[in-house]
Amino acid sequence: MSELHQAEDIRNLTEKVKELNLSFSILKKEINKAIIGQEYMVDRLLIGLLGNGHVLLEGVPGLAKTLAIKTLAEAVRGEFSRIQFTPDLLPADVIGTQIYNIKDNDFSIKKGPVFANFVLADEINRAPSKVQSALLEAMQEKQVTIGDETLSLPTPFLVLATQNPIDQEGTYQLPEAQSDRFMLKCRIDYPDFEDERKVMRMMSSSHQPQIMPVISLDYITEAKSLINQIYLDEKIEKYILDMVFATRYPGKYGLSELTNYIAFGASPRASINLAIASRALAFLRNRAFVIPEDVKEIAKDVLRHRIGLSFEAEAEEMTPENIVDKILGKIQAP
């Protein structure tokens, strides 16, 4: 493709992006009526939704995680369900089961709460591995098998799984192969003073914000199909791959000091998801092309749960975020 044709395609794509992005700006404004001071979390939810991925959210209780995804569902007229993960939960409680009907002398399927557009898996590490696997299989395949029947999940389909970082007693840590299936792992903190003042006033008021559906699920589907068309230059592709490969072979990138800290590096899903998430972020920033700042902004969310730390790293209190910061500081952006 010639540079002239490429420039023309980007101009045409930019018009589509601006047209669709206007609706997403209205969507964010509607969500912010109920969610105050958590713009980072809302952006990551939208990136996961647009990128056809899922989000693992880590934060203490009370940071509006449930309210955020429920508000998003209301604003797009999507179906929402919440699953509270507990040690006695069974896979059937998540995906559904077969029920014997005496009248018809046959089995019928009762669908579980996973059959929704937006699913909140609250405290996913509270349930044993069988239950985690049932949900994660549904996330990956976008379908569920109950008995001998395979059922497709709704479109769009977004799982927001939460973890509490401070109370780990009686929890089942997600294995690396399962956490790798989340596009993003985000860490959220307390709101600042003024934002919390606004939350306090809003929640103590008799007039609670009413969330109205402002865009349809068809808009979401149209925007998702546009994401893969966002222009990603070869230099940006190399930048993404260099970043991921530096987690595997730090010595080759002049980061020998990280070798003893990394037990294993990021998987190929990291490269794929970093490219998709960067494109989704560019879309939300009203651009039809990815710039290095998009990759830098989303890098920690894509990589933090894909870097395995050695015992030495844990002993020296080295975190995945520290490692990503060193990689970002070393690898030159195009």
mmCIF file of C-alpha atoms in Angstrom:
data_model
loop_
_atom_site.group_PDB
_atom_site.id
_atom_site.type_symbol
_atom_site.label_atom_id
_atom_site.label_comp_id
_atom_site.label_asym_id
_atom_site.label_seq_id
_atom_site.Cartn_x
_atom_site.Cartn_y
_atom_site.Cartn_z
ATOM 1 C CA MET A 1 0.000 0.000 0.000
ATOM 2 C CA SER A 2 1.390 3.419 -0.978
ATOM 3 C CA GLU A 3 1.820 6.152 1.633
ATOM 4 C CA LEU A 4 -0.804 8.230 -0.205
ATOM 5 C CA HIS A 5 -3.424 5.461 -0.014
ATOM 6 C CA GLN A 6 -2.478 4.771 3.591
ATOM 7 C CA ALA A 7 -2.947 8.425 4.547
ATOM 8 C CA GLU A 8 -6.311 8.461 2.773
ATOM 9 C CA ASP A 9 -7.444 5.331 4.639
ATOM 10 C CA ILE A 10 -6.439 6.883 7.971
ATOM 11 C CA ARG A 11 -8.385 10.057 7.134
ATOM 12 C CA ASN A 12 -11.499 8.033 6.297
ATOM 13 C CA LEU A 13 -11.076 5.922 9.423
ATOM 14 C CA THR A 14 -10.631 9.062 11.527
ATOM 15 C CA GLU A 15 -14.088 10.265 10.460
ATOM 16 C CA LYS A 16 -15.642 6.957 11.554
ATOM 17 C CA VAL A 17 -13.741 7.048 14.852
ATOM 18 C CA LYS A 18 -14.898 10.599 15.610
ATOM 19 C CA GLU A 19 -18.492 9.723 14.772
ATOM 20 C CA LEU A 20 -18.563 6.658 17.035
ATOM 21 C CA ASN A 21 -16.430 8.241 19.727
ATOM 22 C CA LEU A 22 -19.021 10.953 20.241
ATOM 23 C CA SER A 23 -21.424 8.284 21.484
ATOM 24 C CA PHE A 24 -18.766 6.884 23.820
ATOM 25 C CA SER A 25 -18.108 10.355 25.236
ATOM 26 C CA ILE A 26 -21.820 10.567 26.064
ATOM 27 C CA LEU A 27 -21.598 7.060 27.582
ATOM 28 C CA LYS A 28 -18.694 8.054 29.841
ATOM 29 C CA LYS A 29 -20.531 11.202 30.932
ATOM 30 C CA GLU A 30 -23.568 9.103 31.854
ATOM 31 C CA ILE A 31 -21.433 6.618 33.830
ATOM 32 C CA ASN A 32 -19.702 9.478 35.658
ATOM 33 C CA LYS A 33 -23.070 10.577 37.043
ATOM 34 C CA ALA A 34 -22.825 7.575 39.399
ATOM 35 C CA ILE A 35 -19.079 6.832 39.412
ATOM 36 C CA ILE A 36 -17.003 9.722 40.758
ATOM 37 C CA GLY A 37 -13.204 9.842 40.796
ATOM 38 C CA GLN A 38 -12.629 6.460 39.117
ATOM 39 C CA GLU A 39 -12.016 7.509 35.510
ATOM 40 C CA TYR A 40 -9.107 5.061 35.258
ATOM 41 C CA MET A 41 -11.385 2.138 36.152
ATOM 42 C CA VAL A 42 -14.123 3.243 33.733
ATOM 43 C CA ASP A 43 -11.604 3.627 30.879
ATOM 44 C CA ARG A 44 -10.216 0.132 31.514
ATOM 45 C CA LEU A 45 -13.710 -1.352 31.518
ATOM 46 C CA LEU A 46 -14.368 0.255 28.141
ATOM 47 C CA ILE A 47 -11.003 -0.931 26.788
ATOM 48 C CA GLY A 48 -11.825 -4.484 27.868
ATOM 49 C CA LEU A 49 -15.260 -4.204 26.267
ATOM 50 C CA LEU A 50 -13.954 -2.757 22.985
ATOM 51 C CA GLY A 51 -11.017 -5.174 22.862
ATOM 52 C CA ASN A 52 -13.220 -8.236 23.384
ATOM 53 C CA GLY A 53 -11.309 -9.006 26.586
ATOM 54 C CA HIS A 54 -11.933 -9.177 30.311
ATOM 55 C CA VAL A 55 -10.719 -7.196 33.292
ATOM 56 C CA LEU A 56 -9.260 -8.354 36.626
ATOM 57 C CA LEU A 57 -9.642 -5.582 39.172
ATOM 58 C CA GLU A 58 -7.724 -5.434 42.430
ATOM 59 C CA GLY A 59 -8.798 -3.017 45.132
ATOM 60 C CA VAL A 60 -10.105 -2.799 48.671
ATOM 61 C CA PRO A 61 -13.886 -3.014 49.257
ATOM 62 C CA GLY A 62 -16.007 0.073 48.722
ATOM 63 C CA LEU A 63 -14.349 1.494 45.604
ATOM 64 C CA ALA A 64 -17.490 1.230 43.418
ATOM 65 C CA LYS A 65 -16.365 -1.840 41.461
ATOM 66 C CA THR A 66 -19.854 -3.383 41.458
ATOM 67 C CA LEU A 67 -21.515 -0.046 40.795
ATOM 68 C CA ALA A 68 -19.189 0.671 37.848
ATOM 69 C CA ILE A 69 -20.032 -2.403 35.792
ATOM 70 C CA LYS A 70 -23.715 -2.271 36.781
ATOM 71 C CA THR A 71 -23.870 1.374 35.674
ATOM 72 C CA LEU A 72 -22.143 0.503 32.382
ATOM 73 C CA ALA A 73 -24.734 -2.234 31.774
ATOM 74 C CA GLU A 74 -27.598 0.182 32.439
ATOM 75 C CA ALA A 75 -26.112 2.856 30.172
ATOM 76 C CA VAL A 76 -25.939 0.484 27.177
ATOM 77 C CA ARG A 77 -29.136 -1.432 27.970
ATOM 78 C CA GLY A 78 -27.181 -4.622 28.580
ATOM 79 C CA GLU A 79 -27.959 -7.500 30.914
ATOM 80 C CA PHE A 80 -25.984 -7.532 34.178
ATOM 81 C CA SER A 81 -25.365 -10.341 36.655
ATOM 82 C CA ARG A 82 -23.275 -10.628 39.794
ATOM 83 C CA ILE A 83 -21.689 -13.802 41.139
ATOM 84 C CA GLN A 84 -20.378 -13.733 44.696
ATOM 85 C CA PHE A 85 -17.550 -16.274 44.780
ATOM 86 C CA THR A 86 -17.420 -18.330 47.976
ATOM 87 C CA PRO A 87 -15.607 -21.556 48.968
ATOM 88 C CA ASP A 88 -18.808 -23.622 48.653
ATOM 89 C CA LEU A 89 -19.687 -22.416 45.136
ATOM 90 C CA LEU A 90 -20.081 -25.078 42.433
ATOM 91 C CA PRO A 91 -19.488 -24.780 38.657
ATOM 92 C CA ALA A 92 -23.240 -25.289 38.112
ATOM 93 C CA ASP A 93 -23.875 -22.149 40.203
ATOM 94 C CA VAL A 94 -21.959 -20.187 37.564
ATOM 95 C CA ILE A 95 -22.720 -21.749 34.174
ATOM 96 C CA GLY A 96 -26.031 -23.506 34.909
ATOM 97 C CA THR A 97 -27.188 -27.100 35.044
ATOM 98 C CA GLN A 98 -29.704 -29.655 33.774
ATOM 99 C CA ILE A 99 -32.979 -30.017 35.650
ATOM 100 C CA TYR A 100 -35.229 -33.075 35.362
ATOM 101 C CA ASN A 101 -38.787 -32.219 34.379
ATOM 102 C CA ILE A 102 -41.181 -34.882 35.693
ATOM 103 C CA LYS A 103 -44.065 -33.715 33.513
ATOM 104 C CA ASP A 104 -42.112 -34.029 30.263
ATOM 105 C CA ASN A 105 -39.962 -36.926 31.487
ATOM 106 C CA ASP A 106 -36.927 -35.082 30.168
ATOM 107 C CA PHE A 107 -34.081 -32.807 31.199
ATOM 108 C CA SER A 108 -34.199 -29.070 30.598
ATOM 109 C CA ILE A 109 -31.364 -26.560 30.911
ATOM 110 C CA LYS A 110 -31.375 -23.856 33.541
ATOM 111 C CA LYS A 111 -28.886 -21.182 32.532
ATOM 112 C CA GLY A 112 -26.546 -19.755 35.147
ATOM 113 C CA PRO A 113 -25.696 -16.099 35.844
ATOM 114 C CA VAL A 114 -22.807 -16.217 33.341
ATOM 115 C CA PHE A 115 -25.423 -15.739 30.598
ATOM 116 C CA ALA A 116 -25.349 -11.941 30.666
ATOM 117 C CA ASN A 117 -23.576 -9.172 28.762
ATOM 118 C CA PHE A 118 -21.785 -7.898 31.865
ATOM 119 C CA VAL A 119 -20.783 -10.340 34.591
ATOM 120 C CA LEU A 120 -19.255 -9.295 37.900
ATOM 121 C CA ALA A 121 -17.215 -12.158 39.391
ATOM 122 C CA ASP A 122 -16.845 -10.734 42.881
ATOM 123 C CA GLU A 123 -13.774 -11.942 44.803
ATOM 124 C CA ILE A 124 -12.924 -14.593 42.220
ATOM 125 C CA ASN A 125 -10.111 -15.941 44.428
ATOM 126 C CA ARG A 126 -12.627 -17.025 47.112
ATOM 127 C CA ALA A 127 -13.832 -20.011 45.076
ATOM 128 C CA PRO A 128 -11.930 -23.269 44.398
ATOM 129 C CA SER A 129 -10.179 -23.970 41.107
ATOM 130 C CA LYS A 130 -13.070 -25.958 39.552
ATOM 131 C CA VAL A 131 -15.340 -22.908 39.734
ATOM 132 C CA GLN A 132 -12.624 -20.547 38.521
ATOM 133 C CA SER A 133 -11.971 -22.863 35.575
ATOM 134 C CA ALA A 134 -15.673 -23.009 34.657
ATOM 135 C CA LEU A 135 -15.839 -19.216 34.438
ATOM 136 C CA LEU A 136 -12.503 -18.809 32.679
ATOM 137 C CA GLU A 137 -13.453 -21.421 30.055
ATOM 138 C CA ALA A 138 -16.620 -19.434 29.335
ATOM 139 C CA MET A 139 -14.537 -16.254 29.071
ATOM 140 C CA GLN A 140 -12.146 -17.795 26.569
ATOM 141 C CA GLU A 141 -14.545 -19.758 24.395
ATOM 142 C CA LYS A 142 -17.563 -17.410 24.677
ATOM 143 C CA GLN A 143 -19.681 -20.523 25.078
ATOM 144 C CA VAL A 144 -20.775 -23.004 27.733
ATOM 145 C CA THR A 145 -21.426 -26.738 27.513
ATOM 146 C CA ILE A 146 -24.156 -28.095 29.787
ATOM 147 C CA GLY A 147 -24.734 -31.823 29.416
ATOM 148 C CA ASP A 148 -24.437 -32.540 25.677
ATOM 149 C CA GLU A 149 -25.583 -29.097 24.569
ATOM 150 C CA THR A 150 -23.275 -26.156 23.769
ATOM 151 C CA LEU A 151 -24.748 -22.688 24.281
ATOM 152 C CA SER A 152 -23.288 -19.407 23.038
ATOM 153 C CA LEU A 153 -22.928 -16.535 25.476
ATOM 154 C CA PRO A 154 -24.467 -13.113 24.731
ATOM 155 C CA THR A 155 -22.643 -10.504 22.648
ATOM 156 C CA PRO A 156 -20.969 -8.373 23.885
ATOM 157 C CA PHE A 157 -19.667 -10.359 26.846
ATOM 158 C CA LEU A 158 -17.473 -8.754 29.502
ATOM 159 C CA VAL A 159 -16.322 -10.262 32.800
ATOM 160 C CA LEU A 160 -15.088 -7.984 35.552
ATOM 161 C CA ALA A 161 -13.425 -10.127 38.202
ATOM 162 C CA THR A 162 -12.387 -8.573 41.505
ATOM 163 C CA GLN A 163 -9.795 -9.457 44.117
ATOM 164 C CA ASN A 164 -9.255 -8.013 47.576
ATOM 165 C CA PRO A 165 -5.507 -7.379 48.039
ATOM 166 C CA ILE A 166 -5.521 -7.257 51.851
ATOM 167 C CA ASP A 167 -7.532 -10.262 53.064
ATOM 168 C CA GLN A 168 -5.975 -13.409 51.586
ATOM 169 C CA GLU A 169 -7.021 -15.901 54.261
ATOM 170 C CA GLY A 170 -8.955 -18.809 52.744
ATOM 171 C CA THR A 171 -8.410 -17.723 49.160
ATOM 172 C CA TYR A 172 -7.450 -19.714 46.058
ATOM 173 C CA GLN A 173 -4.918 -17.757 44.037
ATOM 174 C CA LEU A 174 -5.555 -17.704 40.294
ATOM 175 C CA PRO A 175 -2.972 -19.880 38.499
ATOM 176 C CA GLU A 176 -0.813 -18.027 35.971
ATOM 177 C CA ALA A 177 -2.417 -19.839 33.016
ATOM 178 C CA GLN A 178 -5.833 -18.592 34.126
ATOM 179 C CA SER A 179 -4.920 -15.017 35.075
ATOM 180 C CA ASP A 180 -3.222 -14.768 31.660
ATOM 181 C CA ARG A 181 -6.669 -14.955 30.069
ATOM 182 C CA PHE A 182 -7.575 -11.546 31.442
ATOM 183 C CA MET A 183 -6.700 -8.782 29.010
ATOM 184 C CA LEU A 184 -6.037 -6.297 31.836
ATOM 185 C CA LYS A 185 -5.261 -6.424 35.513
ATOM 186 C CA CYS A 186 -5.943 -3.051 37.090
ATOM 187 C CA ARG A 187 -5.186 -1.791 40.573
ATOM 188 C CA ILE A 188 -7.426 0.945 41.899
ATOM 189 C CA ASP A 189 -6.932 3.103 44.949
ATOM 190 C CA TYR A 190 -9.024 5.367 47.156
ATOM 191 C CA PRO A 191 -10.541 8.501 45.575
ATOM 192 C CA ASP A 192 -8.968 11.840 46.455
ATOM 193 C CA PHE A 193 -10.415 14.150 49.121
ATOM 194 C CA GLU A 194 -12.712 16.224 46.884
ATOM 195 C CA ASP A 195 -13.998 13.234 44.934
ATOM 196 C CA GLU A 196 -14.853 11.422 48.148
ATOM 197 C CA ARG A 197 -16.644 14.532 49.381
ATOM 198 C CA LYS A 198 -18.805 14.429 46.204
ATOM 199 C CA VAL A 199 -19.476 10.696 46.720
ATOM 200 C CA MET A 200 -20.466 11.298 50.358
ATOM 201 C CA ARG A 201 -22.853 14.096 49.410
ATOM 202 C CA MET A 202 -24.370 12.102 46.546
ATOM 203 C CA MET A 203 -24.960 8.957 48.614
ATOM 204 C CA SER A 204 -26.466 10.892 51.536
ATOM 205 C CA SER A 205 -28.850 12.738 49.235
ATOM 206 C CA SER A 206 -32.438 11.675 48.659
ATOM 207 C CA HIS A 207 -31.975 12.259 44.916
ATOM 208 C CA GLN A 208 -29.872 9.444 43.518
ATOM 209 C CA PRO A 209 -28.654 9.746 39.905
ATOM 210 C CA GLN A 210 -30.800 7.918 37.374
ATOM 211 C CA ILE A 211 -28.735 6.174 34.698
ATOM 212 C CA MET A 212 -30.338 6.291 31.287
ATOM 213 C CA PRO A 213 -29.439 4.039 28.336
ATOM 214 C CA VAL A 214 -27.532 6.368 25.993
ATOM 215 C CA ILE A 215 -26.173 3.927 23.401
ATOM 216 C CA SER A 216 -27.253 0.491 22.222
ATOM 217 C CA LEU A 217 -25.383 -2.804 22.172
ATOM 218 C CA ASP A 218 -25.272 -2.441 18.372
ATOM 219 C CA TYR A 219 -23.056 0.620 18.824
ATOM 220 C CA ILE A 220 -20.712 -1.461 20.970
ATOM 221 C CA THR A 221 -20.549 -4.152 18.281
ATOM 222 C CA GLU A 222 -19.872 -1.567 15.568
ATOM 223 C CA ALA A 223 -17.111 0.051 17.626
ATOM 224 C CA LYS A 224 -15.522 -3.349 18.349
ATOM 225 C CA SER A 225 -15.327 -4.094 14.634
ATOM 226 C CA LEU A 226 -13.598 -0.735 14.138
ATOM 227 C CA ILE A 227 -10.876 -1.367 16.734
ATOM 228 C CA ASN A 228 -8.911 -3.809 14.568
ATOM 229 C CA GLN A 229 -8.815 -1.203 11.799
ATOM 230 C CA ILE A 230 -7.034 1.367 13.999
ATOM 231 C CA TYR A 231 -3.646 1.916 12.358
ATOM 232 C CA LEU A 232 -0.704 0.297 14.127
ATOM 233 C CA ASP A 233 2.609 1.233 12.532
ATOM 234 C CA GLU A 234 5.361 -1.386 12.166
ATOM 235 C CA LYS A 235 7.564 0.690 14.488
ATOM 236 C CA ILE A 236 4.850 0.534 17.167
ATOM 237 C CA GLU A 237 4.543 -3.223 16.607
ATOM 238 C CA LYS A 238 8.292 -3.594 17.171
ATOM 239 C CA TYR A 239 8.040 -1.416 20.293
ATOM 240 C CA ILE A 240 5.340 -3.711 21.706
ATOM 241 C CA LEU A 241 7.300 -6.863 20.882
ATOM 242 C CA ASP A 242 10.529 -5.436 22.335
ATOM 243 C CA MET A 243 8.677 -4.660 25.558
ATOM 244 C CA VAL A 244 7.243 -8.170 25.848
ATOM 245 C CA PHE A 245 10.509 -9.899 24.858
ATOM 246 C CA ALA A 246 12.389 -7.810 27.442
ATOM 247 C CA THR A 247 10.333 -9.573 30.144
ATOM 248 C CA ARG A 248 11.611 -12.926 28.823
ATOM 249 C CA TYR A 249 15.215 -12.091 27.907
ATOM 250 C CA PRO A 250 16.097 -8.948 29.884
ATOM 251 C CA GLY A 251 19.850 -9.443 29.300
ATOM 252 C CA LYS A 252 19.419 -8.988 25.531
ATOM 253 C CA TYR A 253 17.914 -5.555 26.129
ATOM 254 C CA GLY A 254 20.566 -4.241 28.507
ATOM 255 C CA LEU A 255 18.512 -5.125 31.579
ATOM 256 C CA SER A 256 20.717 -7.822 33.108
ATOM 257 C CA GLU A 257 19.868 -6.554 36.608
ATOM 258 C CA LEU A 258 16.309 -7.912 36.106
ATOM 259 C CA THR A 259 17.386 -11.466 35.212
ATOM 260 C CA ASN A 260 17.346 -12.731 38.799
ATOM 261 C CA TYR A 261 14.013 -11.037 39.508
ATOM 262 C CA ILE A 262 11.962 -12.620 36.691
ATOM 263 C CA ALA A 263 10.937 -16.279 37.042
ATOM 264 C CA PHE A 264 9.069 -16.221 33.713
ATOM 265 C CA GLY A 265 8.172 -13.524 31.208
ATOM 266 C CA ALA A 266 4.948 -12.475 29.521
ATOM 267 C CA SER A 267 3.198 -14.893 27.144
ATOM 268 C CA PRO A 268 2.286 -14.212 23.489
ATOM 269 C CA ARG A 269 -1.145 -13.141 24.763
ATOM 270 C CA ALA A 270 0.656 -10.098 26.185
ATOM 271 C CA SER A 271 1.750 -8.953 22.702
ATOM 272 C CA ILE A 272 -1.726 -9.533 21.274
ATOM 273 C CA ASN A 273 -3.528 -7.813 24.132
ATOM 274 C CA LEU A 274 -1.083 -4.906 24.283
ATOM 275 C CA ALA A 275 -1.734 -4.223 20.591
ATOM 276 C CA ILE A 276 -5.526 -4.517 20.969
ATOM 277 C CA ALA A 277 -5.658 -2.460 24.185
ATOM 278 C CA SER A 278 -3.477 0.264 22.614
ATOM 279 C CA ARG A 279 -5.864 0.429 19.662
ATOM 280 C CA ALA A 280 -8.883 0.639 21.988
ATOM 281 C CA LEU A 281 -7.193 3.396 23.991
ATOM 282 C CA ALA A 282 -6.410 5.313 20.781
ATOM 283 C CA PHE A 283 -10.106 5.039 19.867
ATOM 284 C CA LEU A 284 -11.164 6.438 23.253
ATOM 285 C CA ARG A 285 -8.666 9.275 22.695
ATOM 286 C CA ASN A 286 -10.435 10.027 19.392
ATOM 287 C CA ARG A 287 -7.605 8.831 17.142
ATOM 288 C CA ALA A 288 -7.498 6.364 14.239
ATOM 289 C CA PHE A 289 -3.856 5.490 14.892
ATOM 290 C CA VAL A 290 -1.765 4.305 17.847
ATOM 291 C CA ILE A 291 1.059 6.430 19.270
ATOM 292 C CA PRO A 292 3.812 5.250 21.691
ATOM 293 C CA GLU A 293 2.086 7.030 24.601
ATOM 294 C CA ASP A 294 -0.918 4.697 24.190
ATOM 295 C CA VAL A 295 1.343 1.665 24.603
ATOM 296 C CA LYS A 296 3.097 3.196 27.619
ATOM 297 C CA GLU A 297 -0.181 4.119 29.306
ATOM 298 C CA ILE A 298 -1.677 0.638 29.067
ATOM 299 C CA ALA A 299 1.528 -1.435 29.442
ATOM 300 C CA LYS A 300 1.323 -2.035 33.213
ATOM 301 C CA ASP A 301 -2.303 -3.161 33.027
ATOM 302 C CA VAL A 302 -1.470 -5.725 30.324
ATOM 303 C CA LEU A 303 1.830 -6.967 31.785
ATOM 304 C CA ARG A 304 1.571 -6.875 35.594
ATOM 305 C CA HIS A 305 -0.205 -10.257 35.884
ATOM 306 C CA ARG A 306 1.941 -11.904 33.203
ATOM 307 C CA ILE A 307 5.361 -11.456 34.819
ATOM 308 C CA GLY A 308 6.362 -14.126 37.313
ATOM 309 C CA LEU A 309 8.532 -12.908 40.165
ATOM 310 C CA SER A 310 11.375 -14.949 41.614
ATOM 311 C CA PHE A 311 11.902 -15.482 45.353
ATOM 312 C CA GLU A 312 14.705 -12.948 45.169
ATOM 313 C CA ALA A 313 12.344 -10.321 43.761
ATOM 314 C CA GLU A 314 9.816 -10.946 46.521
ATOM 315 C CA ALA A 315 12.550 -10.797 49.159
ATOM 316 C CA GLU A 316 13.672 -7.411 47.832
ATOM 317 C CA GLU A 317 10.050 -6.226 47.461
ATOM 318 C CA MET A 318 10.397 -5.862 43.703
ATOM 319 C CA THR A 319 6.980 -5.646 41.991
ATOM 320 C CA PRO A 320 5.898 -6.303 38.383
ATOM 321 C CA GLU A 321 5.237 -2.563 38.119
ATOM 322 C CA ASN A 322 8.882 -1.847 39.012
ATOM 323 C CA ILE A 323 10.009 -4.237 36.282
ATOM 324 C CA VAL A 324 7.712 -2.664 33.657
ATOM 325 C CA ASP A 325 8.946 0.813 34.668
ATOM 326 C CA LYS A 326 12.571 -0.270 34.106
ATOM 327 C CA ILE A 327 11.672 -1.785 30.731
ATOM 328 C CA LEU A 328 9.806 1.375 29.669
ATOM 329 C CA GLY A 329 12.785 3.443 30.752
ATOM 330 C CA LYS A 330 15.242 1.301 28.761
ATOM 331 C CA ILE A 331 13.467 0.565 25.490
ATOM 332 C CA GLN A 332 13.435 3.568 23.215
ATOM 333 C CA ALA A 333 10.007 4.566 21.916
ATOM 334 C CA PRO A 334 9.704 5.152 18.141
#
